[in-house]
Amino acid sequence: MPNILLLGGTTEASALARLLAASGMTAMLSYAGRTENPRPQPIPTRIGGFGGVSGLAAYLRANCVTHLVDATHPFAATMSANAVEAARIAGVPHAVLTRPAWEPVAGDDWTYAPDIAGAVDALAGPPRRVMLALGRMHVEAFAARPQHHYLLRFVDAPDLPPALPRHTLVVDRGPFSVADDTRLLRDHAIDLVVCKNAGGSGAAAKLAAARDLGLPVLMIERPVLSTRTEFHQPGEVLDWIAHAASFGTERGV
Ligand code: 3Y8
Ligand code: NAP
């Protein structure tokens, strides 16, 4: 019988969790514990790190996990690398549920940065009003560009004020709507949106809002990850689980 460990934290992971619950398969969704009130799930959840590759490999063995599905975020590079290595060590089939990178469409005005540091470099120059749609984890890096006024959006209220001299903080969790993000960009007179190429639907509203308002976007490219078995639709993962299970049965293991 399949026993799936789903590394969650994304819209796609939650969609897969719903399919797994409906299938009746044994499955566990794992959160890192980065937010105070993660979305409730229709399958059991666990919260917290595993303790690196060795901790995850030990978890896979101790819990007789038959399939590891990495449905974390394209920027969760450490977790994703650990998942590949731990699955190899534990001999557990591994697949990724992710979303294609966003591509610009007519009306988009995008420039690119290779990573967070590249985005900081790109913000040299006269003061602007910048929506920094990166969450909480990378805000400190932008203290190197204190001349701008930053609109920040966090999932949870921070314990300490963000270390940026000029900022407005909005506490909100997505998925976001185009109407709300358009209103947000207009109300704060934003003239540049900085974001990660997260892909998917949950964070895309700000791109459509920027396009509608004729605003430029500084798009941070995804970290390069190793070649993996990747799916873009939750239903494809269920097919993979069935095949991998039947494949195992054919081998009589
Ligand atoms: C803890 C679980 C679901 C999943 C919803 C998606 C969409 C809404 C949009 C913006 C961009 C950002 C951020 C974002 C979005 C979804 C998805 C997504 C971006 C939750 C969640 C967890 C996290 C962690 C959090 C990070 C932060 C990133 C905010 C839950 C709500 C900016 C990524 O305060 C912190 O430490 C937050 C950290 C990692 C990135 C960062 O660097 O700060 N996500 N987000 C997961 C865990 O503990 O394992 O609380 O329910 C999930 C979602 N956030 O099931 O509905 O699928 O991506 N999340 C980005 O895309 O750039 C916001 O404001 O426009
Ligand atoms: P990360 O930097 O790649 O991972 C750092 C460490 O956090 C991992 O080594 C692992 O700790 C722990 N971890 C990460 N995801 C985990 C999970 N799903 N379950 C258990 N432990 C986890 O990860 P991150 O970028 O901080 O992302 C953390 C969570 O937020 C993930 O669930 C991700 O899907 C979600 N998220 C991230 C972003 C983003 O922009 N990065 C956006 C949306 C959602 P150990 O080494 O101790 O095992």
Coordinates of C-alpha atoms and ligand atoms in Angstrom, one line a residue:
M1 CA 0.0 0.0 0.0
P2 CA 1.3 3.5 -0.9
N3 CA 2.4 5.7 2.0
I4 CA 3.2 9.1 0.6
L5 CA 5.2 11.9 2.2
L6 CA 4.2 15.2 0.6
L7 CA 6.5 18.2 1.1
G8 CA 4.0 21.0 1.0
G9 CA 3.7 24.8 1.4
T10 CA 2.3 25.6 -2.0
T11 CA -1.1 25.8 -3.8
E12 CA -0.2 22.8 -5.8
A13 CA 0.7 20.8 -2.7
S14 CA -2.7 21.6 -1.2
A15 CA -4.4 20.6 -4.4
L16 CA -2.6 17.3 -4.4
A17 CA -3.4 16.8 -0.7
R18 CA -7.1 17.0 -1.6
L19 CA -6.7 14.4 -4.3
L20 CA -4.8 12.1 -1.9
A21 CA -7.5 12.5 0.7
A22 CA -10.2 11.6 -1.9
S23 CA -8.1 8.6 -3.0
G24 CA -8.0 7.2 0.6
M25 CA -4.2 6.6 0.3
T26 CA -2.1 7.0 3.4
A27 CA -0.3 10.4 3.1
M28 CA 1.3 13.0 5.3
L29 CA 1.8 16.7 4.3
S30 CA 4.9 18.3 5.7
Y31 CA 5.3 22.0 6.5
A32 CA 8.6 23.7 7.5
G33 CA 6.8 25.7 10.2
R34 CA 7.5 29.1 8.7
T35 CA 4.1 30.5 9.3
E36 CA 2.0 30.8 12.4
N37 CA -1.2 29.3 11.1
P38 CA -0.6 27.1 8.0
R39 CA -3.6 26.2 6.0
P40 CA -5.4 23.2 7.5
Q41 CA -5.1 20.1 5.2
P42 CA -7.5 17.1 4.5
I43 CA -4.6 14.7 5.3
P44 CA -2.4 14.5 8.4
T45 CA 0.3 17.1 8.6
R46 CA 3.7 17.4 10.4
I47 CA 5.5 20.7 11.0
G48 CA 9.3 21.3 11.2
G49 CA 12.5 20.4 9.6
F50 CA 13.8 16.8 9.3
G51 CA 17.4 17.5 10.2
G52 CA 19.0 17.7 6.8
V53 CA 19.4 14.8 4.4
S54 CA 20.2 12.2 7.0
G55 CA 17.2 13.2 9.1
L56 CA 14.9 13.0 6.1
A57 CA 16.3 9.6 5.0
A58 CA 15.8 8.3 8.5
Y59 CA 12.3 9.6 8.5
L60 CA 11.5 7.9 5.2
R61 CA 12.8 4.6 6.5
A62 CA 11.2 4.9 10.0
N63 CA 7.8 5.7 8.6
C64 CA 8.0 3.2 5.7
V65 CA 7.3 6.0 3.2
T66 CA 6.8 4.5 -0.3
H67 CA 6.8 7.7 -2.3
L68 CA 8.3 11.1 -1.7
V69 CA 6.6 14.0 -3.5
D70 CA 8.4 17.4 -3.4
A71 CA 5.6 20.0 -3.9
T72 CA 7.6 22.8 -2.2
H73 CA 8.3 26.1 -3.9
P74 CA 10.7 26.6 -6.8
F75 CA 12.9 28.7 -4.5
A76 CA 12.9 26.1 -1.7
A77 CA 16.2 24.9 -3.1
T78 CA 17.7 23.4 0.0
M79 CA 14.6 21.3 0.8
S80 CA 14.4 20.2 -2.8
A81 CA 18.1 19.1 -3.0
N82 CA 17.7 17.3 0.4
A83 CA 14.7 15.5 -0.9
V84 CA 16.5 14.1 -4.0
E85 CA 19.5 12.9 -1.9
A86 CA 17.4 11.5 1.0
A87 CA 15.1 9.6 -1.4
R88 CA 18.2 8.1 -3.1
I89 CA 19.7 7.0 0.2
A90 CA 16.4 5.5 1.4
G91 CA 15.6 3.9 -2.0
V92 CA 12.3 5.7 -2.1
P93 CA 10.8 6.8 -5.5
H94 CA 10.9 10.6 -5.7
A95 CA 9.0 13.1 -7.9
V96 CA 8.4 16.8 -7.9
L97 CA 5.1 18.7 -8.3
T98 CA 6.0 22.2 -9.4
R99 CA 4.7 24.9 -11.7
P100 CA 6.2 26.3 -14.9
A101 CA 8.1 29.5 -14.7
W102 CA 6.1 32.6 -15.6
E103 CA 6.7 34.0 -19.0
P104 CA 6.1 37.6 -20.0
V105 CA 3.1 38.3 -22.3
A106 CA 2.2 41.4 -24.4
G107 CA 2.2 44.5 -22.2
D108 CA 4.7 43.1 -19.7
D109 CA 7.8 45.2 -18.9
W110 CA 10.1 42.8 -17.2
T111 CA 13.8 43.0 -16.4
Y112 CA 15.6 40.1 -14.8
A113 CA 17.9 39.4 -11.8
P114 CA 19.7 36.1 -11.3
D115 CA 19.0 36.0 -7.6
I116 CA 18.2 38.1 -4.5
A117 CA 21.7 39.8 -4.5
G118 CA 21.3 40.6 -8.2
A119 CA 17.9 42.3 -7.4
V120 CA 19.6 44.4 -4.7
D121 CA 22.3 45.4 -7.2
A122 CA 19.6 46.4 -9.8
L123 CA 18.1 48.8 -7.3
A124 CA 21.0 51.3 -7.4
G125 CA 19.9 54.7 -8.4
P126 CA 17.4 57.4 -7.4
P127 CA 14.6 56.7 -4.9
R128 CA 11.6 54.7 -6.1
R129 CA 8.5 53.2 -4.6
V130 CA 9.1 49.5 -4.8
M131 CA 6.7 46.6 -4.0
L132 CA 9.1 43.9 -2.6
A133 CA 6.9 40.9 -3.0
L134 CA 9.4 38.4 -1.5
G135 CA 7.9 37.7 1.9
R136 CA 10.0 38.1 5.0
M137 CA 13.1 36.0 4.6
H138 CA 15.1 38.3 2.3
V139 CA 14.1 41.8 3.4
E140 CA 17.4 42.5 5.2
A141 CA 19.3 42.2 1.9
F142 CA 17.6 45.4 0.7
A143 CA 18.8 47.5 3.6
A144 CA 21.7 48.1 1.2
R145 CA 19.3 50.2 -0.9
P146 CA 17.7 52.4 1.8
Q147 CA 16.8 55.2 -0.6
H148 CA 13.7 53.5 -1.8
H149 CA 10.3 53.3 -0.2
Y150 CA 9.3 49.6 0.1
L151 CA 5.9 48.1 0.2
L152 CA 6.3 44.8 2.0
R153 CA 3.8 41.9 2.2
F154 CA 4.4 39.2 4.9
V155 CA 2.2 36.2 5.8
D156 CA 2.6 37.0 9.5
A157 CA 3.2 40.2 11.5
P158 CA 7.0 40.3 12.3
D159 CA 8.3 40.3 15.9
L160 CA 10.5 43.3 15.0
P161 CA 9.9 46.0 12.5
P162 CA 11.6 45.3 9.1
A163 CA 15.1 46.8 8.9
L164 CA 14.3 49.2 6.1
P165 CA 14.1 52.9 7.0
R166 CA 11.2 53.6 4.6
H167 CA 8.6 50.9 4.3
T168 CA 4.9 50.1 4.5
L169 CA 4.1 46.6 5.7
V170 CA 1.0 44.7 4.7
V171 CA 0.2 41.4 6.4
D172 CA -1.7 39.1 4.1
R173 CA -1.5 35.6 2.8
G174 CA -2.3 34.6 -0.8
P175 CA -3.7 33.5 -3.2
F176 CA -4.2 37.2 -4.2
S177 CA -6.7 38.7 -6.6
V178 CA -5.9 41.0 -9.5
A179 CA -8.4 43.6 -8.3
D180 CA -6.8 43.7 -4.8
D181 CA -3.2 43.8 -6.1
T182 CA -4.1 46.5 -8.5
R183 CA -5.7 48.5 -5.7
L184 CA -2.6 47.9 -3.5
L185 CA -0.1 49.0 -6.2
R186 CA -2.2 52.1 -7.0
D187 CA -2.9 53.1 -3.4
H188 CA 0.8 52.9 -2.6
A189 CA 1.9 54.7 -5.8
I190 CA 4.2 51.8 -6.6
D191 CA 6.5 52.3 -9.6
L192 CA 8.4 48.9 -9.6
V193 CA 7.4 45.4 -8.5
V194 CA 10.2 43.0 -7.4
C195 CA 9.3 39.3 -7.2
K196 CA 10.5 35.8 -7.6
N197 CA 9.6 33.7 -10.6
A198 CA 7.4 31.6 -8.4
G199 CA 5.1 30.5 -11.2
G200 CA 1.6 29.2 -10.5
S201 CA -1.5 31.1 -9.8
G202 CA -1.3 32.0 -6.1
A203 CA 1.2 34.9 -6.6
A204 CA 0.5 35.9 -10.2
A205 CA -2.1 38.6 -9.5
K206 CA 0.6 41.2 -9.0
L207 CA 2.0 40.6 -12.5
A208 CA -1.4 41.2 -14.1
A209 CA -1.9 44.3 -11.9
A210 CA 1.5 45.6 -12.9
R211 CA 0.7 45.0 -16.6
D212 CA -2.6 46.8 -16.3
L213 CA -1.0 49.8 -14.6
G214 CA 2.0 49.8 -17.0
L215 CA 4.5 49.2 -14.2
P216 CA 7.9 47.5 -14.7
V217 CA 8.7 44.2 -12.9
L218 CA 12.1 43.0 -11.7
M219 CA 11.8 39.2 -12.0
I220 CA 14.2 37.1 -9.9
E221 CA 15.2 33.9 -11.7
R222 CA 14.7 30.5 -10.1
P223 CA 17.7 28.7 -8.6
V224 CA 18.9 25.9 -10.9
L225 CA 18.0 22.5 -9.4
S226 CA 19.2 19.0 -10.4
T227 CA 17.2 17.1 -13.1
R228 CA 14.3 15.3 -11.4
T229 CA 11.0 13.6 -12.3
E230 CA 8.7 16.7 -12.6
F231 CA 5.0 17.1 -12.9
H232 CA 2.9 20.2 -13.3
Q233 CA -0.5 18.7 -12.5
P234 CA -1.5 17.0 -9.2
G235 CA -3.4 14.3 -11.2
E236 CA -0.1 13.3 -12.9
V237 CA 1.4 12.6 -9.5
L238 CA -1.4 10.2 -8.7
D239 CA -0.7 8.3 -12.0
W240 CA 3.0 8.2 -11.1
I241 CA 2.2 6.8 -7.6
A242 CA 0.0 4.1 -9.2
H243 CA 2.7 3.3 -11.8
A244 CA 5.6 3.3 -9.3
A245 CA 3.6 1.1 -7.0
S246 CA 2.6 -1.3 -9.8
F247 CA 6.2 -1.2 -11.1
G248 CA 7.4 -2.3 -7.6
T249 CA 4.8 -5.1 -7.6
E250 CA 6.0 -6.3 -11.0
R251 CA 9.5 -6.6 -9.5
G252 CA 7.9 -8.6 -6.7
V253 CA 9.4 -6.3 -4.1
Ligands
3Y8_1 C1 4.7 28.1 5.2 C2 1.7 27.8 4.2 C3 -1.7 27.1 0.0 C4 -0.4 27.7 -0.3 C5 -0.4 29.2 -0.6 C6 2.0 29.5 -3.8 C7 0.9 30.5 -3.3 C8 -0.1 31.8 -1.5 C9 2.1 33.5 -2.9 C10 3.4 38.0 -2.8 C11 4.2 36.7 -2.8 C12 6.1 34.4 -1.1 C13 5.7 33.7 0.2 C14 3.9 33.4 -1.3 C15 2.8 32.8 -1.8 C16 1.0 30.9 -1.9 C17 1.0 29.6 -1.0 C18 2.4 31.5 -1.5 C19 4.7 34.6 -1.8 C20 2.4 29.9 2.7 C21 2.7 28.9 3.8 C22 4.0 28.9 4.1 C23 4.6 30.0 3.4 C24 6.0 30.4 3.5 C25 6.3 31.7 2.8 C26 7.8 32.1 2.9 C27 7.7 33.2 1.8 C28 6.7 32.7 0.8 C29 5.2 34.6 1.3 C30 0.6 28.4 5.0 C31 1.4 30.9 3.1 C32 6.7 35.7 -0.9 C33 6.9 33.5 -2.0 O1 7.3 34.7 6.9 C34 8.0 33.8 6.3 O2 9.0 33.3 6.8 C35 7.4 33.3 5.0 C36 8.3 32.6 4.2 C37 8.7 31.0 2.5 C38 9.1 33.5 1.1 C39 10.0 34.3 1.8 O3 11.2 34.3 1.4 O4 9.6 35.0 2.8 N1 6.1 31.6 1.4 N2 3.7 30.6 2.6 C40 5.2 26.8 4.5 C41 5.9 25.9 5.5 O5 6.0 26.2 6.7 O6 6.4 24.8 5.0 O7 0.9 29.2 5.9 O8 -0.6 28.0 4.7 C42 2.0 29.2 1.4 C43 1.8 30.1 0.2 N3 2.5 31.2 0.0 O9 -1.8 25.9 0.5 O10 -2.7 27.8 -0.1 O11 1.6 28.3 -4.0 O12 3.2 29.9 -3.9 N4 4.5 32.9 -0.2 C44 6.9 33.9 -3.5 O13 6.2 33.3 -4.3 O14 7.7 34.8 -3.9 C45 3.9 35.9 -1.6 O15 3.2 38.7 -1.7 O16 2.9 38.6 -3.9
NAP2 P1 14.4 25.9 2.1 O1 15.2 27.1 2.3 O2 14.6 25.1 0.8 O3 14.6 24.8 3.3 C1 15.3 25.1 4.4 C2 15.0 24.1 5.5 O4 13.7 24.2 5.9 C3 15.1 22.6 4.9 O5 16.4 22.2 4.8 C4 14.2 21.9 5.9 O6 14.9 21.7 7.1 C5 13.1 22.9 6.1 N1 12.0 22.7 5.2 C6 11.7 23.4 4.1 N2 10.5 23.0 3.6 C7 10.0 22.0 4.4 C8 8.9 21.2 4.5 N3 7.9 21.3 3.5 N4 8.7 20.3 5.5 C9 9.7 20.2 6.4 N5 10.8 20.9 6.5 C10 11.0 21.8 5.5 O7 12.8 26.2 2.2 P2 12.1 27.6 2.2 O8 12.3 28.3 1.0 O9 12.4 28.2 3.5 O10 10.5 27.1 2.2 C11 10.0 26.7 3.4 C12 8.5 26.3 3.1 O11 7.8 27.5 2.6 C13 8.3 25.2 2.2 O12 7.2 24.4 2.6 C14 8.0 25.9 0.9 O13 7.2 25.1 0.0 C15 7.2 27.1 1.4 N6 7.3 28.2 0.4 C16 8.5 28.8 0.2 C17 8.5 29.8 -0.7 C18 9.8 30.5 -1.0 O14 9.8 31.6 -1.7 N7 11.0 29.9 -0.7 C19 7.4 30.3 -1.3 C20 6.1 29.7 -1.0 C21 6.1 28.6 -0.1 P3 15.8 20.4 7.5 O15 17.0 20.5 6.7 O16 15.9 20.4 9.0 O17 15.0 19.2 7.1

